[in-house]
Amino acid sequence: MLKIFKNKSEDLPKFWQDYEAKFQEKLPTEITETRFVVFDTETTGFDLKKDRMLSIGAVAINKKSIDVADGFEEYISQETFNPKTVKIHGIIQNERIDTLSEEEAVKAFLKYIGNSVLVAHHAGFDIGMINQALFRMGLPKLKNKVLDTVNLYRGTRIISNLINREKSYSLDEIAETYNIDIKDRHTAAGDAFITAIAFLTILGKLNTDRKLNLKKLLRF
C-alpha cells in the first residue's frame, strides 16, 4: 500500500529527515576528498513501475581507492517474480538467503549513502528503481548527485576521437576495453565492484592534465 506523507520535512519519517540533513554539508571540491558510492540493482525486469528490485549492491570509493570494507549488499524479499530473468541474475524465488523488505532495504541504503556522489552504469535505471521504491513509500526522490559511467566513458572517447554518440556502451564492453575481470558479473555487488574499477580507470583517462575536480566531473 502506498504511504502518503505531507511535503513538509518535519512530517516525513525520521530516517528520511536524517538522510536529508546530510545535504546541509557541502560536497568537497576535490575528487580525492569525495566519497563516491558505486552501486547496482538486480531486478525482476526493466519496467520501472511494474518490476521490483531483488538486490542492491554497492561499494564506496574513498581517496580515489575502492574501500572494500565500506560496502553494502542486501537482498530483497520477492513479491514479484520473473523466471525469465533468473538466467541473468541467478536469484531464484524463495532462495534461502537473508532478505529484507523493500522498505527496510531502502532505509538501509539511504543510511549507507548519505550525501555521497552516486555512480552507476546506465545510472538512470538504477536511480529510477530506487526512486520508484521511494515513491511507493510516499517519499521524495534521491537527493544525491549522480554520475553515469556510460557518459564518463564517452568523455574518454571524445578525447581520443573514437566517440560514437549513438552507442550505448555496455559494462561488458568497458570491462573488456580495460581488461577488468567480470567473473562476478550480474550480481549487484559484483557489478558494483566492476563498475567501481571502470570508474577509477575512466577518472585516470579524464584527468590527464591533473586539473579535474568534482565540479568538472559532474558536468559529464
JSON list of C-alpha atoms in Angstrom, two decimals:
[
{"chain": "A", "resi": 1, "resn": "MET", "atom": "CA", "xyz": [0.00, 0.00, 0.00]},
{"chain": "A", "resi": 2, "resn": "LEU", "atom": "CA", "xyz": [1.29, 3.44, -0.96]},
{"chain": "A", "resi": 3, "resn": "LYS", "atom": "CA", "xyz": [2.04, 5.60, 2.04]},
{"chain": "A", "resi": 4, "resn": "ILE", "atom": "CA", "xyz": [1.27, 9.29, 1.78]},
{"chain": "A", "resi": 5, "resn": "PHE", "atom": "CA", "xyz": [3.33, 11.84, 3.70]},
{"chain": "A", "resi": 6, "resn": "LYS", "atom": "CA", "xyz": [2.97, 15.58, 3.61]},
{"chain": "A", "resi": 7, "resn": "ASN", "atom": "CA", "xyz": [5.63, 17.58, 1.79]},
{"chain": "A", "resi": 8, "resn": "LYS", "atom": "CA", "xyz": [6.96, 19.28, 4.91]},
{"chain": "A", "resi": 9, "resn": "SER", "atom": "CA", "xyz": [10.22, 17.70, 6.04]},
{"chain": "A", "resi": 10, "resn": "GLU", "atom": "CA", "xyz": [9.09, 17.59, 9.66]},
{"chain": "A", "resi": 11, "resn": "ASP", "atom": "CA", "xyz": [6.16, 15.39, 8.64]},
{"chain": "A", "resi": 12, "resn": "LEU", "atom": "CA", "xyz": [8.39, 12.82, 6.94]},
{"chain": "A", "resi": 13, "resn": "PRO", "atom": "CA", "xyz": [9.84, 9.77, 8.75]},
{"chain": "A", "resi": 14, "resn": "LYS", "atom": "CA", "xyz": [12.92, 10.30, 10.88]},
{"chain": "A", "resi": 15, "resn": "PHE", "atom": "CA", "xyz": [15.13, 8.14, 8.65]},
{"chain": "A", "resi": 16, "resn": "TRP", "atom": "CA", "xyz": [14.31, 10.45, 5.73]},
{"chain": "A", "resi": 17, "resn": "GLN", "atom": "CA", "xyz": [14.94, 13.54, 7.85]},
{"chain": "A", "resi": 18, "resn": "ASP", "atom": "CA", "xyz": [18.32, 12.09, 8.86]},
{"chain": "A", "resi": 19, "resn": "TYR", "atom": "CA", "xyz": [19.11, 11.46, 5.18]},
{"chain": "A", "resi": 20, "resn": "GLU", "atom": "CA", "xyz": [18.08, 14.99, 4.16]},
{"chain": "A", "resi": 21, "resn": "ALA", "atom": "CA", "xyz": [20.15, 16.51, 6.98]},
{"chain": "A", "resi": 22, "resn": "LYS", "atom": "CA", "xyz": [23.31, 15.11, 5.37]},
{"chain": "A", "resi": 23, "resn": "PHE", "atom": "CA", "xyz": [22.86, 17.51, 2.48]},
{"chain": "A", "resi": 24, "resn": "GLN", "atom": "CA", "xyz": [23.41, 20.51, 4.71]},
{"chain": "A", "resi": 25, "resn": "GLU", "atom": "CA", "xyz": [27.08, 19.53, 4.40]},
{"chain": "A", "resi": 26, "resn": "LYS", "atom": "CA", "xyz": [28.74, 20.84, 1.24]},
{"chain": "A", "resi": 27, "resn": "LEU", "atom": "CA", "xyz": [30.42, 18.35, -1.03]},
{"chain": "A", "resi": 28, "resn": "PRO", "atom": "CA", "xyz": [34.22, 18.60, -1.24]},
{"chain": "A", "resi": 29, "resn": "THR", "atom": "CA", "xyz": [35.81, 20.39, -4.16]},
{"chain": "A", "resi": 30, "resn": "GLU", "atom": "CA", "xyz": [38.48, 17.80, -4.84]},
{"chain": "A", "resi": 31, "resn": "ILE", "atom": "CA", "xyz": [37.82, 14.29, -6.09]},
{"chain": "A", "resi": 32, "resn": "THR", "atom": "CA", "xyz": [40.30, 12.83, -3.62]},
{"chain": "A", "resi": 33, "resn": "GLU", "atom": "CA", "xyz": [38.20, 14.18, -0.75]},
{"chain": "A", "resi": 34, "resn": "THR", "atom": "CA", "xyz": [34.89, 12.94, -2.16]},
{"chain": "A", "resi": 35, "resn": "ARG", "atom": "CA", "xyz": [33.14, 9.75, -1.11]},
{"chain": "A", "resi": 36, "resn": "PHE", "atom": "CA", "xyz": [31.67, 8.07, -4.16]},
{"chain": "A", "resi": 37, "resn": "VAL", "atom": "CA", "xyz": [29.22, 5.20, -3.79]},
{"chain": "A", "resi": 38, "resn": "VAL", "atom": "CA", "xyz": [29.17, 2.91, -6.82]},
{"chain": "A", "resi": 39, "resn": "PHE", "atom": "CA", "xyz": [26.00, 0.84, -6.83]},
{"chain": "A", "resi": 40, "resn": "ASP", "atom": "CA", "xyz": [23.90, -1.57, -8.85]},
{"chain": "A", "resi": 41, "resn": "THR", "atom": "CA", "xyz": [20.47, -3.14, -8.57]},
{"chain": "A", "resi": 42, "resn": "GLU", "atom": "CA", "xyz": [19.39, -6.57, -9.75]},
{"chain": "A", "resi": 43, "resn": "THR", "atom": "CA", "xyz": [15.72, -6.55, -10.69]},
{"chain": "A", "resi": 44, "resn": "THR", "atom": "CA", "xyz": [12.86, -8.73, -11.90]},
{"chain": "A", "resi": 45, "resn": "GLY", "atom": "CA", "xyz": [12.91, -6.86, -15.23]},
{"chain": "A", "resi": 46, "resn": "PHE", "atom": "CA", "xyz": [13.35, -3.46, -16.83]},
{"chain": "A", "resi": 47, "resn": "ASP", "atom": "CA", "xyz": [9.95, -1.85, -16.31]},
{"chain": "A", "resi": 48, "resn": "LEU", "atom": "CA", "xyz": [10.46, 0.81, -13.64]},
{"chain": "A", "resi": 49, "resn": "LYS", "atom": "CA", "xyz": [6.85, 0.71, -12.49]},
{"chain": "A", "resi": 50, "resn": "LYS", "atom": "CA", "xyz": [6.00, -2.98, -12.74]},
{"chain": "A", "resi": 51, "resn": "ASP", "atom": "CA", "xyz": [9.30, -4.62, -11.83]},
{"chain": "A", "resi": 52, "resn": "ARG", "atom": "CA", "xyz": [10.98, -4.73, -8.44]},
{"chain": "A", "resi": 53, "resn": "MET", "atom": "CA", "xyz": [14.48, -4.83, -7.01]},
{"chain": "A", "resi": 54, "resn": "LEU", "atom": "CA", "xyz": [15.87, -8.20, -5.97]},
{"chain": "A", "resi": 55, "resn": "SER", "atom": "CA", "xyz": [19.09, -6.86, -4.50]},
{"chain": "A", "resi": 56, "resn": "ILE", "atom": "CA", "xyz": [21.15, -3.72, -4.04]},
{"chain": "A", "resi": 57, "resn": "GLY", "atom": "CA", "xyz": [24.94, -3.86, -4.01]},
{"chain": "A", "resi": 58, "resn": "ALA", "atom": "CA", "xyz": [27.39, -1.03, -3.51]},
{"chain": "A", "resi": 59, "resn": "VAL", "atom": "CA", "xyz": [30.98, -0.21, -2.70]},
{"chain": "A", "resi": 60, "resn": "ALA", "atom": "CA", "xyz": [32.47, 3.10, -1.64]},
{"chain": "A", "resi": 61, "resn": "ILE", "atom": "CA", "xyz": [35.43, 4.89, -3.16]},
{"chain": "A", "resi": 62, "resn": "ASN", "atom": "CA", "xyz": [37.41, 6.96, -0.68]},
{"chain": "A", "resi": 63, "resn": "LYS", "atom": "CA", "xyz": [40.53, 8.92, -1.62]},
{"chain": "A", "resi": 64, "resn": "LYS", "atom": "CA", "xyz": [40.28, 7.51, -5.16]},
{"chain": "A", "resi": 65, "resn": "SER", "atom": "CA", "xyz": [40.57, 3.94, -3.88]},
{"chain": "A", "resi": 66, "resn": "ILE", "atom": "CA", "xyz": [37.96, 1.21, -3.62]},
{"chain": "A", "resi": 67, "resn": "ASP", "atom": "CA", "xyz": [37.19, 0.68, 0.06]},
{"chain": "A", "resi": 68, "resn": "VAL", "atom": "CA", "xyz": [36.09, -2.94, 0.26]},
{"chain": "A", "resi": 69, "resn": "ALA", "atom": "CA", "xyz": [35.39, -2.52, 3.98]},
{"chain": "A", "resi": 70, "resn": "ASP", "atom": "CA", "xyz": [32.86, 0.18, 3.13]},
{"chain": "A", "resi": 71, "resn": "GLY", "atom": "CA", "xyz": [30.40, -1.89, 1.15]},
{"chain": "A", "resi": 72, "resn": "PHE", "atom": "CA", "xyz": [26.68, -2.64, 1.03]},
{"chain": "A", "resi": 73, "resn": "GLU", "atom": "CA", "xyz": [24.71, -5.68, -0.08]},
{"chain": "A", "resi": 74, "resn": "GLU", "atom": "CA", "xyz": [21.10, -6.52, 0.68]},
{"chain": "A", "resi": 75, "resn": "TYR", "atom": "CA", "xyz": [18.68, -8.98, -0.86]},
{"chain": "A", "resi": 76, "resn": "ILE", "atom": "CA", "xyz": [15.02, -8.02, -1.01]},
{"chain": "A", "resi": 77, "resn": "SER", "atom": "CA", "xyz": [12.02, -10.24, -0.32]},
{"chain": "A", "resi": 78, "resn": "GLN", "atom": "CA", "xyz": [10.37, -11.14, -3.61]},
{"chain": "A", "resi": 79, "resn": "GLU", "atom": "CA", "xyz": [6.71, -10.36, -4.03]},
{"chain": "A", "resi": 80, "resn": "THR", "atom": "CA", "xyz": [7.15, -10.07, -7.80]},
{"chain": "A", "resi": 81, "resn": "PHE", "atom": "CA", "xyz": [8.98, -12.83, -9.63]},
{"chain": "A", "resi": 82, "resn": "ASN", "atom": "CA", "xyz": [10.01, -13.14, -13.26]},
{"chain": "A", "resi": 83, "resn": "PRO", "atom": "CA", "xyz": [11.54, -16.55, -14.05]},
{"chain": "A", "resi": 84, "resn": "LYS", "atom": "CA", "xyz": [12.84, -15.23, -17.39]},
{"chain": "A", "resi": 85, "resn": "THR", "atom": "CA", "xyz": [15.41, -13.02, -15.64]},
{"chain": "A", "resi": 86, "resn": "VAL", "atom": "CA", "xyz": [16.80, -15.75, -13.37]},
{"chain": "A", "resi": 87, "resn": "LYS", "atom": "CA", "xyz": [19.34, -16.74, -16.04]},
{"chain": "A", "resi": 88, "resn": "ILE", "atom": "CA", "xyz": [20.75, -13.20, -15.77]},
{"chain": "A", "resi": 89, "resn": "HIS", "atom": "CA", "xyz": [20.93, -12.56, -12.03]},
{"chain": "A", "resi": 90, "resn": "GLY", "atom": "CA", "xyz": [20.75, -16.14, -10.72]},
{"chain": "A", "resi": 91, "resn": "ILE", "atom": "CA", "xyz": [18.39, -15.27, -7.87]},
{"chain": "A", "resi": 92, "resn": "ILE", "atom": "CA", "xyz": [15.50, -17.74, -7.65]},
{"chain": "A", "resi": 93, "resn": "GLN", "atom": "CA", "xyz": [12.21, -17.34, -5.83]},
{"chain": "A", "resi": 94, "resn": "ASN", "atom": "CA", "xyz": [12.28, -18.42, -2.18]},
{"chain": "A", "resi": 95, "resn": "GLU", "atom": "CA", "xyz": [16.05, -18.87, -2.29]},
{"chain": "A", "resi": 96, "resn": "ARG", "atom": "CA", "xyz": [17.45, -19.45, 1.18]},
{"chain": "A", "resi": 97, "resn": "ILE", "atom": "CA", "xyz": [19.21, -16.15, 1.72]},
{"chain": "A", "resi": 98, "resn": "ASP", "atom": "CA", "xyz": [18.59, -13.48, 4.31]},
{"chain": "A", "resi": 99, "resn": "THR", "atom": "CA", "xyz": [16.29, -10.83, 2.89]},
{"chain": "A", "resi": 100, "resn": "LEU", "atom": "CA", "xyz": [14.80, -7.51, 3.88]},
{"chain": "A", "resi": 101, "resn": "SER", "atom": "CA", "xyz": [11.55, -5.95, 2.82]},
{"chain": "A", "resi": 102, "resn": "GLU", "atom": "CA", "xyz": [11.87, -3.32, 0.10]},
{"chain": "A", "resi": 103, "resn": "GLU", "atom": "CA", "xyz": [11.27, -0.58, 2.66]},
{"chain": "A", "resi": 104, "resn": "GLU", "atom": "CA", "xyz": [13.91, -1.94, 5.04]},
{"chain": "A", "resi": 105, "resn": "ALA", "atom": "CA", "xyz": [16.45, -2.25, 2.22]},
{"chain": "A", "resi": 106, "resn": "VAL", "atom": "CA", "xyz": [15.84, 1.30, 1.01]},
{"chain": "A", "resi": 107, "resn": "LYS", "atom": "CA", "xyz": [16.12, 2.67, 4.54]},
{"chain": "A", "resi": 108, "resn": "ALA", "atom": "CA", "xyz": [19.46, 0.88, 4.97]},
{"chain": "A", "resi": 109, "resn": "PHE", "atom": "CA", "xyz": [20.66, 2.15, 1.59]},
{"chain": "A", "resi": 110, "resn": "LEU", "atom": "CA", "xyz": [19.80, 5.77, 2.43]},
{"chain": "A", "resi": 111, "resn": "LYS", "atom": "CA", "xyz": [21.72, 5.47, 5.69]},
{"chain": "A", "resi": 112, "resn": "TYR", "atom": "CA", "xyz": [24.69, 3.97, 3.84]},
{"chain": "A", "resi": 113, "resn": "ILE", "atom": "CA", "xyz": [24.91, 6.53, 1.03]},
{"chain": "A", "resi": 114, "resn": "GLY", "atom": "CA", "xyz": [24.30, 9.75, 2.98]},
{"chain": "A", "resi": 115, "resn": "ASN", "atom": "CA", "xyz": [25.16, 12.67, 0.71]},
{"chain": "A", "resi": 116, "resn": "SER", "atom": "CA", "xyz": [27.79, 10.73, -1.27]},
{"chain": "A", "resi": 117, "resn": "VAL", "atom": "CA", "xyz": [28.05, 11.11, -5.03]},
{"chain": "A", "resi": 118, "resn": "LEU", "atom": "CA", "xyz": [26.39, 8.07, -6.60]},
{"chain": "A", "resi": 119, "resn": "VAL", "atom": "CA", "xyz": [27.94, 6.24, -9.55]},
{"chain": "A", "resi": 120, "resn": "ALA", "atom": "CA", "xyz": [26.27, 3.58, -11.68]},
{"chain": "A", "resi": 121, "resn": "HIS", "atom": "CA", "xyz": [26.37, 2.15, -15.19]},
{"chain": "A", "resi": 122, "resn": "HIS", "atom": "CA", "xyz": [23.24, 3.29, -17.05]},
{"chain": "A", "resi": 123, "resn": "ALA", "atom": "CA", "xyz": [22.51, 5.15, -13.83]},
{"chain": "A", "resi": 124, "resn": "GLY", "atom": "CA", "xyz": [19.06, 6.31, -14.90]},
{"chain": "A", "resi": 125, "resn": "PHE", "atom": "CA", "xyz": [17.68, 2.80, -14.50]},
{"chain": "A", "resi": 126, "resn": "ASP", "atom": "CA", "xyz": [19.16, 2.07, -11.07]},
{"chain": "A", "resi": 127, "resn": "ILE", "atom": "CA", "xyz": [18.27, 5.53, -9.75]},
{"chain": "A", "resi": 128, "resn": "GLY", "atom": "CA", "xyz": [14.80, 5.05, -11.22]},
{"chain": "A", "resi": 129, "resn": "MET", "atom": "CA", "xyz": [14.32, 1.75, -9.37]},
{"chain": "A", "resi": 130, "resn": "ILE", "atom": "CA", "xyz": [15.30, 3.34, -6.06]},
{"chain": "A", "resi": 131, "resn": "ASN", "atom": "CA", "xyz": [13.06, 6.35, -6.73]},
{"chain": "A", "resi": 132, "resn": "GLN", "atom": "CA", "xyz": [10.11, 4.12, -7.58]},
{"chain": "A", "resi": 133, "resn": "ALA", "atom": "CA", "xyz": [10.59, 2.32, -4.26]},
{"chain": "A", "resi": 134, "resn": "LEU", "atom": "CA", "xyz": [10.71, 5.69, -2.50]},
{"chain": "A", "resi": 135, "resn": "PHE", "atom": "CA", "xyz": [7.52, 6.68, -4.33]},
{"chain": "A", "resi": 136, "resn": "ARG", "atom": "CA", "xyz": [5.78, 3.56, -3.04]},
{"chain": "A", "resi": 137, "resn": "MET", "atom": "CA", "xyz": [6.91, 4.62, 0.43]},
{"chain": "A", "resi": 138, "resn": "GLY", "atom": "CA", "xyz": [5.39, 8.07, -0.14]},
{"chain": "A", "resi": 139, "resn": "LEU", "atom": "CA", "xyz": [8.78, 9.77, -0.12]},
{"chain": "A", "resi": 140, "resn": "PRO", "atom": "CA", "xyz": [10.62, 12.22, -2.44]},
{"chain": "A", "resi": 141, "resn": "LYS", "atom": "CA", "xyz": [13.32, 11.18, -4.89]},
{"chain": "A", "resi": 142, "resn": "LEU", "atom": "CA", "xyz": [17.01, 10.70, -4.08]},
{"chain": "A", "resi": 143, "resn": "LYS", "atom": "CA", "xyz": [18.86, 13.95, -3.50]},
{"chain": "A", "resi": 144, "resn": "ASN", "atom": "CA", "xyz": [22.38, 12.77, -4.36]},
{"chain": "A", "resi": 145, "resn": "LYS", "atom": "CA", "xyz": [24.50, 13.94, -7.26]},
{"chain": "A", "resi": 146, "resn": "VAL", "atom": "CA", "xyz": [24.80, 11.12, -9.81]},
{"chain": "A", "resi": 147, "resn": "LEU", "atom": "CA", "xyz": [27.48, 10.07, -12.30]},
{"chain": "A", "resi": 148, "resn": "ASP", "atom": "CA", "xyz": [26.89, 7.59, -15.11]},
{"chain": "A", "resi": 149, "resn": "THR", "atom": "CA", "xyz": [29.91, 5.59, -16.25]},
{"chain": "A", "resi": 150, "resn": "VAL", "atom": "CA", "xyz": [28.43, 5.42, -19.76]},
{"chain": "A", "resi": 151, "resn": "ASN", "atom": "CA", "xyz": [28.63, 9.22, -20.08]},
{"chain": "A", "resi": 152, "resn": "LEU", "atom": "CA", "xyz": [32.05, 9.32, -18.44]},
{"chain": "A", "resi": 153, "resn": "TYR", "atom": "CA", "xyz": [33.34, 6.64, -20.81]},
{"chain": "A", "resi": 154, "resn": "ARG", "atom": "CA", "xyz": [32.03, 8.62, -23.76]},
{"chain": "A", "resi": 155, "resn": "GLY", "atom": "CA", "xyz": [34.10, 11.51, -22.41]},
{"chain": "A", "resi": 156, "resn": "THR", "atom": "CA", "xyz": [37.26, 9.43, -22.77]},
{"chain": "A", "resi": 157, "resn": "ARG", "atom": "CA", "xyz": [36.27, 8.53, -26.34]},
{"chain": "A", "resi": 158, "resn": "ILE", "atom": "CA", "xyz": [35.82, 12.21, -27.20]},
{"chain": "A", "resi": 159, "resn": "ILE", "atom": "CA", "xyz": [39.39, 12.86, -26.04]},
{"chain": "A", "resi": 160, "resn": "SER", "atom": "CA", "xyz": [40.66, 10.06, -28.28]},
{"chain": "A", "resi": 161, "resn": "ASN", "atom": "CA", "xyz": [38.33, 10.95, -31.20]},
{"chain": "A", "resi": 162, "resn": "LEU", "atom": "CA", "xyz": [36.78, 7.48, -31.06]},
{"chain": "A", "resi": 163, "resn": "ILE", "atom": "CA", "xyz": [33.34, 8.64, -29.87]},
{"chain": "A", "resi": 164, "resn": "ASN", "atom": "CA", "xyz": [30.17, 7.08, -31.20]},
{"chain": "A", "resi": 165, "resn": "ARG", "atom": "CA", "xyz": [27.46, 9.31, -29.76]},
{"chain": "A", "resi": 166, "resn": "GLU", "atom": "CA", "xyz": [24.71, 6.85, -30.69]},
{"chain": "A", "resi": 167, "resn": "LYS", "atom": "CA", "xyz": [26.30, 3.86, -28.98]},
{"chain": "A", "resi": 168, "resn": "SER", "atom": "CA", "xyz": [25.19, 2.81, -25.52]},
{"chain": "A", "resi": 169, "resn": "TYR", "atom": "CA", "xyz": [28.30, 1.14, -24.15]},
{"chain": "A", "resi": 170, "resn": "SER", "atom": "CA", "xyz": [27.63, -1.94, -22.03]},
{"chain": "A", "resi": 171, "resn": "LEU", "atom": "CA", "xyz": [29.52, -2.71, -18.84]},
{"chain": "A", "resi": 172, "resn": "ASP", "atom": "CA", "xyz": [30.91, -5.80, -20.55]},
{"chain": "A", "resi": 173, "resn": "GLU", "atom": "CA", "xyz": [32.35, -3.69, -23.39]},
{"chain": "A", "resi": 174, "resn": "ILE", "atom": "CA", "xyz": [34.01, -1.26, -21.00]},
{"chain": "A", "resi": 175, "resn": "ALA", "atom": "CA", "xyz": [35.34, -4.12, -18.88]},
{"chain": "A", "resi": 176, "resn": "GLU", "atom": "CA", "xyz": [36.82, -5.73, -21.99]},
{"chain": "A", "resi": 177, "resn": "THR", "atom": "CA", "xyz": [38.41, -2.43, -23.06]},
{"chain": "A", "resi": 178, "resn": "TYR", "atom": "CA", "xyz": [40.07, -2.03, -19.67]},
{"chain": "A", "resi": 179, "resn": "ASN", "atom": "CA", "xyz": [40.79, -5.77, -19.09]},
{"chain": "A", "resi": 180, "resn": "ILE", "atom": "CA", "xyz": [38.58, -5.91, -15.99]},
{"chain": "A", "resi": 181, "resn": "ASP", "atom": "CA", "xyz": [37.73, -9.37, -14.62]},
{"chain": "A", "resi": 182, "resn": "ILE", "atom": "CA", "xyz": [33.95, -9.96, -14.89]},
{"chain": "A", "resi": 183, "resn": "LYS", "atom": "CA", "xyz": [33.62, -13.28, -13.05]},
{"chain": "A", "resi": 184, "resn": "ASP", "atom": "CA", "xyz": [31.12, -11.73, -10.59]},
{"chain": "A", "resi": 185, "resn": "ARG", "atom": "CA", "xyz": [29.04, -10.16, -13.35]},
{"chain": "A", "resi": 186, "resn": "HIS", "atom": "CA", "xyz": [25.25, -9.96, -12.85]},
{"chain": "A", "resi": 187, "resn": "THR", "atom": "CA", "xyz": [25.27, -9.85, -9.09]},
{"chain": "A", "resi": 188, "resn": "ALA", "atom": "CA", "xyz": [24.53, -6.43, -7.64]},
{"chain": "A", "resi": 189, "resn": "ALA", "atom": "CA", "xyz": [27.67, -6.36, -5.51]},
{"chain": "A", "resi": 190, "resn": "GLY", "atom": "CA", "xyz": [29.78, -7.84, -8.32]},
{"chain": "A", "resi": 191, "resn": "ASP", "atom": "CA", "xyz": [28.57, -5.35, -10.91]},
{"chain": "A", "resi": 192, "resn": "ALA", "atom": "CA", "xyz": [29.10, -2.51, -8.45]},
{"chain": "A", "resi": 193, "resn": "PHE", "atom": "CA", "xyz": [32.71, -3.61, -7.95]},
{"chain": "A", "resi": 194, "resn": "ILE", "atom": "CA", "xyz": [33.33, -3.94, -11.70]},
{"chain": "A", "resi": 195, "resn": "THR", "atom": "CA", "xyz": [31.79, -0.51, -12.24]},
{"chain": "A", "resi": 196, "resn": "ALA", "atom": "CA", "xyz": [33.98, 0.93, -9.48]},
{"chain": "A", "resi": 197, "resn": "ILE", "atom": "CA", "xyz": [37.13, -0.35, -11.21]},
{"chain": "A", "resi": 198, "resn": "ALA", "atom": "CA", "xyz": [35.90, 1.05, -14.52]},
{"chain": "A", "resi": 199, "resn": "PHE", "atom": "CA", "xyz": [35.07, 4.38, -12.86]},
{"chain": "A", "resi": 200, "resn": "LEU", "atom": "CA", "xyz": [38.56, 4.78, -11.41]},
{"chain": "A", "resi": 201, "resn": "THR", "atom": "CA", "xyz": [40.13, 3.83, -14.76]},
{"chain": "A", "resi": 202, "resn": "ILE", "atom": "CA", "xyz": [37.94, 6.37, -16.54]},
{"chain": "A", "resi": 203, "resn": "LEU", "atom": "CA", "xyz": [38.90, 9.04, -14.00]},
{"chain": "A", "resi": 204, "resn": "GLY", "atom": "CA", "xyz": [42.53, 8.50, -14.89]},
{"chain": "A", "resi": 205, "resn": "LYS", "atom": "CA", "xyz": [41.74, 8.90, -18.60]},
{"chain": "A", "resi": 206, "resn": "LEU", "atom": "CA", "xyz": [39.80, 12.11, -17.97]},
{"chain": "A", "resi": 207, "resn": "ASN", "atom": "CA", "xyz": [42.38, 13.63, -15.63]},
{"chain": "A", "resi": 208, "resn": "THR", "atom": "CA", "xyz": [45.46, 13.66, -17.86]},
{"chain": "A", "resi": 209, "resn": "ASP", "atom": "CA", "xyz": [46.08, 17.34, -17.08]},
{"chain": "A", "resi": 210, "resn": "ARG", "atom": "CA", "xyz": [45.52, 16.72, -13.34]},
{"chain": "A", "resi": 211, "resn": "LYS", "atom": "CA", "xyz": [43.04, 19.58, -13.19]},
{"chain": "A", "resi": 212, "resn": "LEU", "atom": "CA", "xyz": [39.85, 17.52, -12.91]},
{"chain": "A", "resi": 213, "resn": "ASN", "atom": "CA", "xyz": [37.78, 18.43, -9.85]},
{"chain": "A", "resi": 214, "resn": "LEU", "atom": "CA", "xyz": [34.33, 17.34, -8.70]},
{"chain": "A", "resi": 215, "resn": "LYS", "atom": "CA", "xyz": [32.53, 20.26, -10.35]},
{"chain": "A", "resi": 216, "resn": "LYS", "atom": "CA", "xyz": [34.08, 19.47, -13.75]},
{"chain": "A", "resi": 217, "resn": "LEU", "atom": "CA", "xyz": [33.42, 15.75, -13.31]},
{"chain": "A", "resi": 218, "resn": "LEU", "atom": "CA", "xyz": [29.73, 16.32, -12.59]},
{"chain": "A", "resi": 219, "resn": "ARG", "atom": "CA", "xyz": [29.38, 18.18, -15.90]},
{"chain": "A", "resi": 220, "resn": "PHE", "atom": "CA", "xyz": [29.71, 14.85, -17.69]}
]
